[in-house]
Tab-separated table of C-alpha atoms in Angstrom:
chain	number	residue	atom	x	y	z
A	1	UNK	CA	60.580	131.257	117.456
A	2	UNK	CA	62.478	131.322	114.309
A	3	UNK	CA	62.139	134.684	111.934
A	4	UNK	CA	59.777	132.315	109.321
A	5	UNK	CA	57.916	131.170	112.313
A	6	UNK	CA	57.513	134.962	113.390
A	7	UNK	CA	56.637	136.172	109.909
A	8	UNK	CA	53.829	133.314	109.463
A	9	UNK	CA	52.373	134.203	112.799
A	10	UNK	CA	52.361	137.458	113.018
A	11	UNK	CA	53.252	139.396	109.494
A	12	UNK	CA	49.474	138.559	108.612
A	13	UNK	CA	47.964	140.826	111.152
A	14	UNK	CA	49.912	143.600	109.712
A	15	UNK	CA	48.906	143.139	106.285
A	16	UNK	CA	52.410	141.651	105.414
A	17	UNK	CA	53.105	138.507	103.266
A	18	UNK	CA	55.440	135.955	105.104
A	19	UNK	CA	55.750	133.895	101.687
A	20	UNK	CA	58.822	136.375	100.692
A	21	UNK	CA	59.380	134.832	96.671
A	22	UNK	CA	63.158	134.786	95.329
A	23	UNK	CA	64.805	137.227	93.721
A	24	UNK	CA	64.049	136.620	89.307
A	25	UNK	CA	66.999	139.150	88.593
A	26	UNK	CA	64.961	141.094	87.204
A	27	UNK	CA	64.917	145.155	87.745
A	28	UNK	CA	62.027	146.254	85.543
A	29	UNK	CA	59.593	148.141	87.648
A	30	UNK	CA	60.568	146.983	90.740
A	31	UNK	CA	61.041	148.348	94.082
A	32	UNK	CA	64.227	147.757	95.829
A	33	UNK	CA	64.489	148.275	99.983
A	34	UNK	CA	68.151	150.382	100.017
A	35	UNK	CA	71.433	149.726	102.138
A	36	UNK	CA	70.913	151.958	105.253
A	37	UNK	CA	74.111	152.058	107.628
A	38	UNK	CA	72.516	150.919	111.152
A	39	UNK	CA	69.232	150.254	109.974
A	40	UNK	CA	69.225	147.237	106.906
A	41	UNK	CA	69.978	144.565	109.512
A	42	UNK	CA	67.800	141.063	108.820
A	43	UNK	CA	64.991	141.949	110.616
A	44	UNK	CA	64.659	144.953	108.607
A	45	UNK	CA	64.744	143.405	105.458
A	46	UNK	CA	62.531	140.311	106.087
A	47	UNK	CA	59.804	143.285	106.812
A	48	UNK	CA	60.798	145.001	103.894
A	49	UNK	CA	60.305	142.188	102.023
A	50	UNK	CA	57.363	140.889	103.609
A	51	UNK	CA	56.225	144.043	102.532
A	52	UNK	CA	56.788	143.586	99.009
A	53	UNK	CA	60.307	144.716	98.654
A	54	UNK	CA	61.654	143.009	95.440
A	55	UNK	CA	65.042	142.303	97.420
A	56	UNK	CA	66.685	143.866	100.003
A	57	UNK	CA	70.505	145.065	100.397
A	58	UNK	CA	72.283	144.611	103.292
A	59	UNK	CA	74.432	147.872	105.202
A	60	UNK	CA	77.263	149.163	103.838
A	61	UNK	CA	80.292	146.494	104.768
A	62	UNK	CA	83.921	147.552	104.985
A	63	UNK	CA	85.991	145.238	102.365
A	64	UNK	CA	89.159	146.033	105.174
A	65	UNK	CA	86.437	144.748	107.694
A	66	UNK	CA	85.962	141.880	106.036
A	67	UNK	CA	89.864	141.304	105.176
A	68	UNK	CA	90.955	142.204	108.921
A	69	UNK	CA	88.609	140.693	111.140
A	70	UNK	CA	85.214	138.660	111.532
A	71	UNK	CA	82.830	140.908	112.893
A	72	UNK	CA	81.662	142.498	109.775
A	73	UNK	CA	80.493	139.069	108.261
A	74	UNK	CA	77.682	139.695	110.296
A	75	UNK	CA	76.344	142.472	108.285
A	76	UNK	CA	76.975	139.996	105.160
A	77	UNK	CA	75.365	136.735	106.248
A	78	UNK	CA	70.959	136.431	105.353
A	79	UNK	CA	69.187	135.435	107.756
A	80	UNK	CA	67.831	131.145	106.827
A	81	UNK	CA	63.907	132.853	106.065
A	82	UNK	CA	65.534	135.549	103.317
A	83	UNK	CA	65.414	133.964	99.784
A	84	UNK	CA	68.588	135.953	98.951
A	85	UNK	CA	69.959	139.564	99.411
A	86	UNK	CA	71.914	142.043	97.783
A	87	UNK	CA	75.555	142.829	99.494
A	88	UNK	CA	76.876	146.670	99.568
A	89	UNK	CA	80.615	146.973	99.757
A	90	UNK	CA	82.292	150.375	100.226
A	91	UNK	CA	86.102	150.752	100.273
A	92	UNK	CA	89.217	152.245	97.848
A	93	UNK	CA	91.418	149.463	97.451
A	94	UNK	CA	90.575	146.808	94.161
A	95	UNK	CA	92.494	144.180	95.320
A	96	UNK	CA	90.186	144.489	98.982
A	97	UNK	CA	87.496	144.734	96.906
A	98	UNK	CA	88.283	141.584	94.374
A	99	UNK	CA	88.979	139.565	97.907
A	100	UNK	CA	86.046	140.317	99.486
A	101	UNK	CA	83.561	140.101	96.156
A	102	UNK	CA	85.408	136.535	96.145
A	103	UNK	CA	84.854	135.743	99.928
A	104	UNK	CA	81.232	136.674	99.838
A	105	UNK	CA	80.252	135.008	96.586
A	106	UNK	CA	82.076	131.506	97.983
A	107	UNK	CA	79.802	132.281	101.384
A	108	UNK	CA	76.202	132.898	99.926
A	109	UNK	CA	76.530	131.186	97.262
A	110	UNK	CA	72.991	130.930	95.196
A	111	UNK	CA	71.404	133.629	98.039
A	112	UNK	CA	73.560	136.044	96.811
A	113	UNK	CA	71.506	138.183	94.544
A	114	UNK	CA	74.599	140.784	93.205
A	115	UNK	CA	77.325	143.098	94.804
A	116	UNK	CA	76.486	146.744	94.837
A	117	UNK	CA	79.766	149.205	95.271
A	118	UNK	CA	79.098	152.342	97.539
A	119	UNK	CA	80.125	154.965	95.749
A	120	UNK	CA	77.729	157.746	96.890
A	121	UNK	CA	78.134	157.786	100.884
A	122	UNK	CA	78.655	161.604	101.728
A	123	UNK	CA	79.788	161.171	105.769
A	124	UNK	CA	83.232	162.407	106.380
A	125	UNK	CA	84.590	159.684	107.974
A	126	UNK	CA	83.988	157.552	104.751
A	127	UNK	CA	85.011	159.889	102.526
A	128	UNK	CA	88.666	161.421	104.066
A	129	UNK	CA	89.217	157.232	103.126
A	130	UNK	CA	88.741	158.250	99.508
A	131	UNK	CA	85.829	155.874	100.237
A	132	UNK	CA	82.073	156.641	99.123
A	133	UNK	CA	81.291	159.446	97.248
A	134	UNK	CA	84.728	160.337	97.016
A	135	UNK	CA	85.177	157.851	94.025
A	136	UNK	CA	83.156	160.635	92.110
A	137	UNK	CA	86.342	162.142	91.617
A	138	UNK	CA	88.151	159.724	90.564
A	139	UNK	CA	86.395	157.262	88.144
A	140	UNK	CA	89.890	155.379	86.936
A	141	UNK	CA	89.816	153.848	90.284
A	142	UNK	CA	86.016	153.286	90.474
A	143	UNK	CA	86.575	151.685	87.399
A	144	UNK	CA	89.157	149.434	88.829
A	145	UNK	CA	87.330	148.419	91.514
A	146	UNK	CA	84.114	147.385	89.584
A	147	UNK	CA	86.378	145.352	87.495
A	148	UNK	CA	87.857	143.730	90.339
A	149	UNK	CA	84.621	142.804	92.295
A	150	UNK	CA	83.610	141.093	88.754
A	151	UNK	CA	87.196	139.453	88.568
A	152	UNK	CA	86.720	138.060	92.822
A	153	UNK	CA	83.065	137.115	91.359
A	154	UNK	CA	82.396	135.877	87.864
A	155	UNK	CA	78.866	135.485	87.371
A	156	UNK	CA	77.186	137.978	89.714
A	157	UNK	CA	76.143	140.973	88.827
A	158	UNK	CA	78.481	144.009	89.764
A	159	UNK	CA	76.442	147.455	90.543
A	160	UNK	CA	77.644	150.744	92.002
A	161	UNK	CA	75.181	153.455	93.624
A	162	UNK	CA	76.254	157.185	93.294
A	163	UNK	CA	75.213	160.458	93.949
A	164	UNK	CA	74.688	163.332	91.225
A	165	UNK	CA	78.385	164.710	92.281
A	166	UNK	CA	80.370	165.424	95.055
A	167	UNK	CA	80.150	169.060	95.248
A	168	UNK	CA	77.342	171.581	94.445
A	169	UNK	CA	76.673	172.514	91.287
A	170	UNK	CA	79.464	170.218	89.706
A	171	UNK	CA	77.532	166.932	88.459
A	172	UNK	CA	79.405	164.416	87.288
A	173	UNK	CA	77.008	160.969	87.388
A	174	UNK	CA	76.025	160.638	83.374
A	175	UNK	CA	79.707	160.886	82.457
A	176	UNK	CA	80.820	158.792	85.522
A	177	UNK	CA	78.001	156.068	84.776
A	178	UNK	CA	79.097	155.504	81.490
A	179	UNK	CA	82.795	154.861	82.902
A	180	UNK	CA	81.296	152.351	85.164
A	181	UNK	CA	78.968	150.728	82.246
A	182	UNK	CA	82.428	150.243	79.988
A	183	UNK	CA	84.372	148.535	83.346
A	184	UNK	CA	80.915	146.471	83.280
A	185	UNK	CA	79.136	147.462	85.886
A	186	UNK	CA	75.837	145.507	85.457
A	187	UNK	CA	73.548	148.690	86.782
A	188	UNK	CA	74.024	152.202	88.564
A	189	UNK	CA	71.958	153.701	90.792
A	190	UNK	CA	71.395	157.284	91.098
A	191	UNK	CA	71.175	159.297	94.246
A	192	UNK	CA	69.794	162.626	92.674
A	193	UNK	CA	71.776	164.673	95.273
A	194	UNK	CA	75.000	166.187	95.418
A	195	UNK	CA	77.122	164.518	98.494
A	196	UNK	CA	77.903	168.141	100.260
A	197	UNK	CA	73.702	168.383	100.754
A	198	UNK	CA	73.999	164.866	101.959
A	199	UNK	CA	69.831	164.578	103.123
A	200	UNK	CA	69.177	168.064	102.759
A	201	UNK	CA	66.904	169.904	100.053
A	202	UNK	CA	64.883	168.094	97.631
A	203	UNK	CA	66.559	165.199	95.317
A	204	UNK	CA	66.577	166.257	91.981
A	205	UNK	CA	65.024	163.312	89.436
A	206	UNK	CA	66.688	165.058	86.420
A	207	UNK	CA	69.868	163.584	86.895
A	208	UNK	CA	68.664	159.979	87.186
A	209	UNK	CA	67.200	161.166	83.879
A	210	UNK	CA	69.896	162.690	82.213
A	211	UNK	CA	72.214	159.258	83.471
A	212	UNK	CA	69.303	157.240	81.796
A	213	UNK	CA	69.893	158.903	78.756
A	214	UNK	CA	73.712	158.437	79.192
A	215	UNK	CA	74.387	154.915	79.190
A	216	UNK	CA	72.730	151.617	78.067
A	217	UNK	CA	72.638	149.802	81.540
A	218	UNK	CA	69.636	149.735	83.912
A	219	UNK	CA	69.352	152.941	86.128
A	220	UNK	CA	68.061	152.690	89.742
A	221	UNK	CA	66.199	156.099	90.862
A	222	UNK	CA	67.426	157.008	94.341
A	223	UNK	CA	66.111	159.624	96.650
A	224	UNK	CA	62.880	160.951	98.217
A	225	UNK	CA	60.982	157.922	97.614
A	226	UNK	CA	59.191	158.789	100.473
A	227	UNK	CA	56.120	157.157	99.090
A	228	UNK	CA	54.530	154.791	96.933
A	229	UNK	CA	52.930	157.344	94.861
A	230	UNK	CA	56.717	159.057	94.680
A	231	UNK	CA	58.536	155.896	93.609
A	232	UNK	CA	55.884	154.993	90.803
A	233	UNK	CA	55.757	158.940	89.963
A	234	UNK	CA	60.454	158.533	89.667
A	235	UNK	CA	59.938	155.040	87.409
A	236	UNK	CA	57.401	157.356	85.201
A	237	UNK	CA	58.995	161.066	85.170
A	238	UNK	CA	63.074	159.783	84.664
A	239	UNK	CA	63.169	156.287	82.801
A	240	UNK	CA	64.722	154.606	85.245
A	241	UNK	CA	64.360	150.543	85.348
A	242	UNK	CA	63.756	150.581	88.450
A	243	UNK	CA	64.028	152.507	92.324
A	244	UNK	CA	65.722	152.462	95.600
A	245	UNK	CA	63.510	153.447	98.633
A	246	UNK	CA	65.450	154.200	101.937
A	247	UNK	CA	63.903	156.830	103.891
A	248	UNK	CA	60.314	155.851	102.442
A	249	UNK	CA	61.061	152.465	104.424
A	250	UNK	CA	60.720	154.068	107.923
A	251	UNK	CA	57.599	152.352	109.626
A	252	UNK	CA	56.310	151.650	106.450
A	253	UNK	CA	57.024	148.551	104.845
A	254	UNK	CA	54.280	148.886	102.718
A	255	UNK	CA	55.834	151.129	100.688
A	256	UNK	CA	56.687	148.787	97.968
A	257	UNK	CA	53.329	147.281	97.738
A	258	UNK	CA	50.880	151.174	98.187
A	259	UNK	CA	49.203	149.664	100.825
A	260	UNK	CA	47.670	152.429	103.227
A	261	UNK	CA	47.876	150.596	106.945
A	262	UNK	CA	45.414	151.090	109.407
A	263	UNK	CA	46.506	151.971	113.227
A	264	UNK	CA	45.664	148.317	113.365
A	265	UNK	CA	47.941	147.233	111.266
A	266	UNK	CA	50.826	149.420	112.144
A	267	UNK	CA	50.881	148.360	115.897
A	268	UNK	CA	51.529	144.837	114.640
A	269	UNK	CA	53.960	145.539	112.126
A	270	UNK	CA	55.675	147.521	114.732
A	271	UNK	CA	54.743	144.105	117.449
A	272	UNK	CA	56.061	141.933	114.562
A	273	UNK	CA	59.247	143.845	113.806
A	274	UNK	CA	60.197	143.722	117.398
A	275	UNK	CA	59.913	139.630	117.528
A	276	UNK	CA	61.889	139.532	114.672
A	277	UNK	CA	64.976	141.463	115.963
A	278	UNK	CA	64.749	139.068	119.224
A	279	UNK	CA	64.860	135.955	116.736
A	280	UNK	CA	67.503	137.321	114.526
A	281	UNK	CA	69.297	138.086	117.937
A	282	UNK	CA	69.777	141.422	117.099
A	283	UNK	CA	69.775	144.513	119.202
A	284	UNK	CA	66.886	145.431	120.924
A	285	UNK	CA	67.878	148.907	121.297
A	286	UNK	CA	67.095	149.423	117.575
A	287	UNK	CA	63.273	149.480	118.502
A	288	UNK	CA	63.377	152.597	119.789
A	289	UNK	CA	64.056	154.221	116.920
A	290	UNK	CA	61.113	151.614	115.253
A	291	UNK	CA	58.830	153.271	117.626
A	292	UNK	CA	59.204	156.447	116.448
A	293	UNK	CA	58.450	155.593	113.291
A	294	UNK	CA	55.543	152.988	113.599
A	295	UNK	CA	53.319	155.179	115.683
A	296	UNK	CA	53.818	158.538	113.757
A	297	UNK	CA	51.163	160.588	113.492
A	298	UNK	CA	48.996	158.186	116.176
A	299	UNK	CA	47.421	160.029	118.913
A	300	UNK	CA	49.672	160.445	121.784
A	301	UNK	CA	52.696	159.409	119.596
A	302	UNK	CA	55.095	161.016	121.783
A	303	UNK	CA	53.838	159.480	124.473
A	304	UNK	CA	54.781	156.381	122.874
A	305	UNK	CA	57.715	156.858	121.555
A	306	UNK	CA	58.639	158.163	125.155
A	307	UNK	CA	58.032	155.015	126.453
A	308	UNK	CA	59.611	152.543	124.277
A	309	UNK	CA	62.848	154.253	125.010
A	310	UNK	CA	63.266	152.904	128.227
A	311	UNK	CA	62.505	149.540	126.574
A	312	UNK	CA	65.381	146.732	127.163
A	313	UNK	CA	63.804	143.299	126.702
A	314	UNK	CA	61.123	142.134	123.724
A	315	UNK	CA	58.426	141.880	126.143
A	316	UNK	CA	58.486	145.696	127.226
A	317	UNK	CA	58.607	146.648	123.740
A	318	UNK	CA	55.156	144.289	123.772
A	319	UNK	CA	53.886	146.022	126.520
A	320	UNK	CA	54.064	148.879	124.936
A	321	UNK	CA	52.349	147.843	121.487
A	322	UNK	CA	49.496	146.499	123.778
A	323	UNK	CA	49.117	149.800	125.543
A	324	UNK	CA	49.420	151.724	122.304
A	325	UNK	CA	46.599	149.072	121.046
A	326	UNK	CA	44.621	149.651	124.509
A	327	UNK	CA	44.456	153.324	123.578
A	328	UNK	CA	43.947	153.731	119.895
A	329	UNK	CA	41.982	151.073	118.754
């Protein structure tokens, strides 16, 4: 089966849409499904989506990746049932950057909703690169680099995503936005954390507020949207134009839409998700994790999760939704 023929089979049964409508460019209120590194594959997002998403970003792709080799197109190129999706490049050299904003404009063409630059990762190995949230400290070349990706790609919309700083207690994003809005950076998003706490503690909202009030661009409220209710409560409480959900997306697709999901209707997301990573011929091994998350908080859920981990092919991943179905229900 092909990923639409998966969606229009199956995504009903979990309360999912598989008509996924395009991409209006339009931020206002909407809910965006973030770039996660080893999660946002196209499976992912066509469930993301099919759970209301508003569009979907693809992981984080190296712009030297890209320039040295093939294998990171992968990341890049939508799947034939997603409308469009939004590309994250991370990197610290413009003229990478220009090349590969170029390159992946020329490839998507039309389904190529914008380029987003990563400027808030916080893992080490990005950042000794001068890569991710490293730019933080050094917004003459962030600068540079937003104005090359719009240079390699007139016409699409150029966003970056940051965090609040680098380093406890020294935030830098209102002052940094507004560096990115004059080198015409179409949006910013705001992690509300400082890069040193990378997941840990609580985000703090204020800072997507005090960037709203900073510049004149659309703001994107990142961080613990871990809910519906949060994500509506971030769009309310800071201004933003719209938020990023990331975390919030974990067995729960319907975050974007507030549906609550019944057992029902979370064994066959989690059976539908699995069929869709066969017929995007992804890996299989990524269900495990899916598992986890799916039957959280189920009776037995360890028991499950257990289970799927010795999971190689689609069909024991099935076999496992049917006994989790056998038991529950």
């Amino acid at each position: 089966m092909t990923p639409a023929e998966v969606l229009a089979e199956f995504a009903p049964a979990a309360r999912l849409s598989p008509a996924l409508p395009a991409w209006d460019g339009r931020l206002a209120g909407k809910l965006l499904m973030a770039p996660m590194a080893g999660v946002s594959d196209a499976a992912y997002r066509l469930m993301a989506r099919a759970g209301g998403a508003a569009l979907a970003y693809s992981e984080m792709v190296s712009c030297a990746g890209l320039h040295y080799g093939e294998k990171s197109w992968e990341l890049v190129d939508p799947d034939p049932a997603e409308p469009e999706i939004a590309v994250q490049l991370f990197g610290s050299k413009p003229e990478l950057f220009r090349e590969s904003a170029e390159r992946v404009a020329a490839r998507l063409g039309e389904r190529l909703a914008l380029i987003d630059v990563n400027m808030a990762c916080p893992v080490p190995k990005v950042t000794k690169k001068g890569e991710g949230s490293a730019l933080l400290e050094n917004p003459e070349l962030a600068a540079k680099i937003v104005r090359a990706c719009r240079e390699g790609a007139p016409g699409v919309d150029v966003t970056v995503k940051i965090r609040r700083g680098r380093y406890m207690g020294q935030e830098v994003a209102p002052e940094f936005a507004r560096a990115m809005e004059d080198a015409g950076a179409a949006a910013v998003a705001v992690h509300g954390r400082f890069a040193t706490q990378m997941y840990h503690g609580e985000a703090d909202w204020g800072a997507v507020s005090r960037v709203v009030d900073a510049v004149g661009i659309p703001v994107i409220a990142s961080g613990d949207m871990l809910s519906h209710g949060a994500a509506r409560r971030a769009l309310a409480e800071t201004g933003a134009t719209a938020v990023m959900v990331a975390r919030g997306t974990y067995g729960n697709p319907w975050v974007f839409s507030g549906h609550e999901p019944t057992p029902a209707e979370r064994i066959a997301a989690f059976a539908c998700h699995v069929r869709l990573l066969d017929a995007t011929g992804a890996h299989l091994k990524r269900a495990r994790s899916l598992a986890g998350w799916y039957f959280k908080g189920m009776p037995d859920a360890a028991r499950w999760r257990n289970a799927a981990m010795s999971c190689v092919t689609a069909e024991e991943f099935l076999a496992v939704a049917a006994e989790v179905r056998a038991h529950v229900l």
